[in-house]
Amino acid sequence: MKNIAEKTKIVQVVPYDPAWKKEFTRLRDYLLEITGDLIIAAEHVGSTSVEGLSAKPIIDIDLVMESYEVFPEIVQRLSQYGYVHQGDLGIEGREAFRREQEDGFMKYHLYVCPKDGKGYLEHIALRDYMRLNPAAAREYEEVKVKLAKQFRYDIDAYCEGKTEVVHSILRKAGHII
């Protein structure tokens, strides 16, 4: 019988690693080779994009499209490279993709977003506010570290526990929830 760690993803928050920036650049360059003519930007978002912030060691990348008009072609291109479209996973304006096979990159989450999509705008607002406000980043970090210890084997509870602090930061950033 498998133990709980083998059956469940372990929530792990680790100190900031400067290698995350390099890994994002490598991943971005790869994805631009596939979709560069269909997107207008590739953004490093999430906690790994905020220098000095502890995070789960998973890169979040948003490929930004002008509109959903080009989305079917993006899905088709990404599928040729082993990516599967997962839908918006309950977040408007953020289409998730997962890679079917190992690709030589550290773990990452890939999203395709319209430039005016709620998911994308929130990612950018949160990232930019924390980059400019170290106190907000520390507050977020403290909550994440505490939740990772409390919900080590429950990623859903960990994510739910972060909701209020994320909303608080977004409100401070002037991004209405």
Tab-separated table of C-alpha atoms in Angstrom:
chain	number	residue	atom	x	y	z
A	1	MET	CA	0.000	0.000	0.000
A	2	LYS	CA	1.257	3.488	-0.874
A	3	ASN	CA	1.926	5.947	1.902
A	4	ILE	CA	0.159	9.317	2.012
A	5	ALA	CA	3.105	11.164	0.422
A	6	GLU	CA	3.024	8.823	-2.579
A	7	LYS	CA	-0.747	9.179	-3.027
A	8	THR	CA	-0.927	12.923	-2.432
A	9	LYS	CA	0.927	15.930	-3.743
A	10	ILE	CA	2.980	17.466	-0.964
A	11	VAL	CA	2.604	21.213	-0.554
A	12	GLN	CA	6.117	22.591	-0.303
A	13	VAL	CA	7.050	26.281	-0.022
A	14	VAL	CA	10.787	26.895	-0.381
A	15	PRO	CA	13.017	29.996	-0.217
A	16	TYR	CA	13.358	32.071	-3.386
A	17	ASP	CA	15.766	30.620	-5.931
A	18	PRO	CA	17.390	32.936	-8.537
A	19	ALA	CA	17.372	29.960	-10.934
A	20	TRP	CA	13.602	30.449	-11.299
A	21	LYS	CA	14.163	33.566	-13.402
A	22	LYS	CA	16.529	31.671	-15.717
A	23	GLU	CA	14.150	28.732	-15.969
A	24	PHE	CA	11.295	31.073	-16.888
A	25	THR	CA	13.434	32.588	-19.662
A	26	ARG	CA	14.276	29.146	-21.016
A	27	LEU	CA	10.614	28.082	-20.915
A	28	ARG	CA	9.421	31.367	-22.426
A	29	ASP	CA	11.852	31.047	-25.321
A	30	TYR	CA	10.683	27.505	-26.003
A	31	LEU	CA	6.995	28.474	-25.948
A	32	LEU	CA	7.642	31.505	-28.163
A	33	GLU	CA	9.117	29.176	-30.774
A	34	ILE	CA	5.763	27.372	-30.833
A	35	THR	CA	3.280	30.246	-30.461
A	36	GLY	CA	5.227	33.490	-30.861
A	37	ASP	CA	3.333	34.694	-33.922
A	38	LEU	CA	-0.011	34.191	-32.133
A	39	ILE	CA	0.678	35.857	-28.806
A	40	ILE	CA	1.567	39.400	-27.759
A	41	ALA	CA	3.464	38.631	-24.534
A	42	ALA	CA	4.775	35.869	-22.304
A	43	GLU	CA	4.680	36.835	-18.627
A	44	HIS	CA	6.323	35.260	-15.584
A	45	VAL	CA	3.610	35.402	-12.929
A	46	GLY	CA	2.994	33.772	-9.561
A	47	SER	CA	5.263	33.751	-6.548
A	48	THR	CA	8.375	32.568	-8.407
A	49	SER	CA	8.251	35.855	-10.346
A	50	VAL	CA	8.739	37.987	-7.215
A	51	GLU	CA	12.404	38.203	-6.281
A	52	GLY	CA	13.031	37.130	-2.681
A	53	LEU	CA	9.572	35.577	-2.178
A	54	SER	CA	9.346	31.995	-0.956
A	55	ALA	CA	7.188	29.870	-3.222
A	56	LYS	CA	6.174	26.433	-4.357
A	57	PRO	CA	8.946	25.615	-6.876
A	58	ILE	CA	6.596	25.802	-9.866
A	59	ILE	CA	6.919	28.427	-12.618
A	60	ASP	CA	3.662	30.097	-13.690
A	61	ILE	CA	3.672	31.470	-17.220
A	62	ASP	CA	0.916	33.386	-18.993
A	63	LEU	CA	0.970	33.466	-22.783
A	64	VAL	CA	-1.070	36.542	-23.656
A	65	MET	CA	-3.215	36.679	-26.780
A	66	GLU	CA	-4.936	39.666	-28.344
A	67	SER	CA	-8.320	37.873	-28.294
A	68	TYR	CA	-9.937	34.459	-28.325
A	69	GLU	CA	-9.985	34.673	-32.120
A	70	VAL	CA	-6.498	33.070	-32.250
A	71	PHE	CA	-7.121	30.604	-29.409
A	72	PRO	CA	-8.087	27.587	-31.583
A	73	GLU	CA	-4.772	27.901	-33.464
A	74	ILE	CA	-2.860	28.168	-30.166
A	75	VAL	CA	-4.559	25.005	-28.868
A	76	GLN	CA	-3.731	23.191	-32.109
A	77	ARG	CA	-0.073	24.257	-32.044
A	78	LEU	CA	0.435	23.415	-28.394
A	79	SER	CA	-1.212	20.018	-28.898
A	80	GLN	CA	1.418	19.182	-31.531
A	81	TYR	CA	4.017	19.545	-28.754
A	82	GLY	CA	2.203	17.375	-26.214
A	83	TYR	CA	0.124	19.998	-24.398
A	84	VAL	CA	-3.483	19.252	-23.455
A	85	HIS	CA	-6.013	22.050	-22.969
A	86	GLN	CA	-7.680	21.685	-19.565
A	87	GLY	CA	-10.178	24.550	-19.831
A	88	ASP	CA	-10.276	27.527	-17.493
A	89	LEU	CA	-10.320	25.388	-14.308
A	90	GLY	CA	-12.899	27.782	-12.861
A	91	ILE	CA	-10.935	30.994	-13.461
A	92	GLU	CA	-12.347	33.278	-16.124
A	93	GLY	CA	-9.801	34.585	-18.612
A	94	ARG	CA	-7.192	31.898	-18.020
A	95	GLU	CA	-6.972	28.731	-20.117
A	96	ALA	CA	-4.794	26.031	-18.527
A	97	PHE	CA	-2.592	23.520	-20.343
A	98	ARG	CA	-0.657	20.527	-19.056
A	99	ARG	CA	2.239	18.746	-20.696
A	100	GLU	CA	1.737	15.051	-21.338
A	101	GLN	CA	5.414	14.073	-21.174
A	102	GLU	CA	8.654	15.133	-19.505
A	103	ASP	CA	10.195	18.093	-21.318
A	104	GLY	CA	13.370	18.965	-19.424
A	105	PHE	CA	11.935	22.009	-17.618
A	106	MET	CA	11.276	22.322	-13.908
A	107	LYS	CA	7.615	21.966	-12.971
A	108	TYR	CA	5.438	24.712	-14.427
A	109	HIS	CA	1.859	25.829	-15.008
A	110	LEU	CA	1.053	27.119	-18.483
A	111	TYR	CA	-1.859	29.471	-19.066
A	112	VAL	CA	-3.077	31.178	-22.224
A	113	CYS	CA	-4.980	34.380	-21.492
A	114	PRO	CA	-6.614	37.188	-23.447
A	115	LYS	CA	-4.955	40.549	-22.738
A	116	ASP	CA	-8.107	41.789	-20.995
A	117	GLY	CA	-8.936	38.524	-19.184
A	118	LYS	CA	-9.658	38.572	-15.458
A	119	GLY	CA	-7.179	35.782	-14.678
A	120	TYR	CA	-4.346	37.496	-16.526
A	121	LEU	CA	-5.063	40.959	-15.107
A	122	GLU	CA	-5.123	39.553	-11.573
A	123	HIS	CA	-1.844	37.688	-12.122
A	124	ILE	CA	-0.133	40.892	-13.267
A	125	ALA	CA	-1.676	43.095	-10.568
A	126	LEU	CA	-0.640	40.691	-7.807
A	127	ARG	CA	2.892	40.221	-9.159
A	128	ASP	CA	3.535	43.905	-9.769
A	129	TYR	CA	2.149	45.013	-6.409
A	130	MET	CA	4.298	42.516	-4.502
A	131	ARG	CA	7.396	43.487	-6.503
A	132	LEU	CA	6.862	47.126	-5.483
A	133	ASN	CA	5.696	46.468	-1.909
A	134	PRO	CA	8.006	44.154	0.063
A	135	ALA	CA	5.721	44.307	3.121
A	136	ALA	CA	2.840	42.837	1.090
A	137	ALA	CA	5.158	40.144	-0.277
A	138	ARG	CA	6.299	39.241	3.258
A	139	GLU	CA	2.691	39.091	4.473
A	140	TYR	CA	1.826	36.749	1.608
A	141	GLU	CA	4.930	34.662	2.254
A	142	GLU	CA	4.078	34.250	5.950
A	143	VAL	CA	0.589	33.044	5.092
A	144	LYS	CA	1.898	30.606	2.465
A	145	VAL	CA	4.559	29.118	4.755
A	146	LYS	CA	2.025	28.663	7.566
A	147	LEU	CA	-0.549	27.086	5.234
A	148	ALA	CA	2.041	24.772	3.662
A	149	LYS	CA	2.830	23.391	7.113
A	150	GLN	CA	-0.825	23.192	8.140
A	151	PHE	CA	-2.056	21.621	4.877
A	152	ARG	CA	1.017	19.681	3.771
A	153	TYR	CA	-1.074	17.019	2.005
A	154	ASP	CA	-4.071	19.142	0.951
A	155	ILE	CA	-3.337	21.498	-1.969
A	156	ASP	CA	-6.985	22.570	-2.173
A	157	ALA	CA	-7.046	23.723	1.470
A	158	TYR	CA	-3.678	25.441	0.962
A	159	CYS	CA	-5.011	27.363	-2.061
A	160	GLU	CA	-8.288	28.224	-0.335
A	161	GLY	CA	-6.359	29.488	2.698
A	162	LYS	CA	-4.475	31.997	0.524
A	163	THR	CA	-7.635	33.492	-0.975
A	164	GLU	CA	-8.223	36.274	1.553
A	165	VAL	CA	-4.632	37.576	1.529
A	166	VAL	CA	-4.583	37.475	-2.288
A	167	HIS	CA	-7.853	39.428	-2.436
A	168	SER	CA	-6.503	41.897	0.111
A	169	ILE	CA	-3.378	42.509	-1.981
A	170	LEU	CA	-5.446	42.877	-5.153
A	171	ARG	CA	-7.665	45.457	-3.431
A	172	LYS	CA	-4.571	47.388	-2.306
A	173	ALA	CA	-3.293	47.214	-5.894
A	174	GLY	CA	-6.524	48.880	-7.018
A	175	HIS	CA	-7.738	45.725	-8.727
A	176	ILE	CA	-11.361	45.250	-7.665
A	177	ILE	CA	-12.375	41.644	-6.988
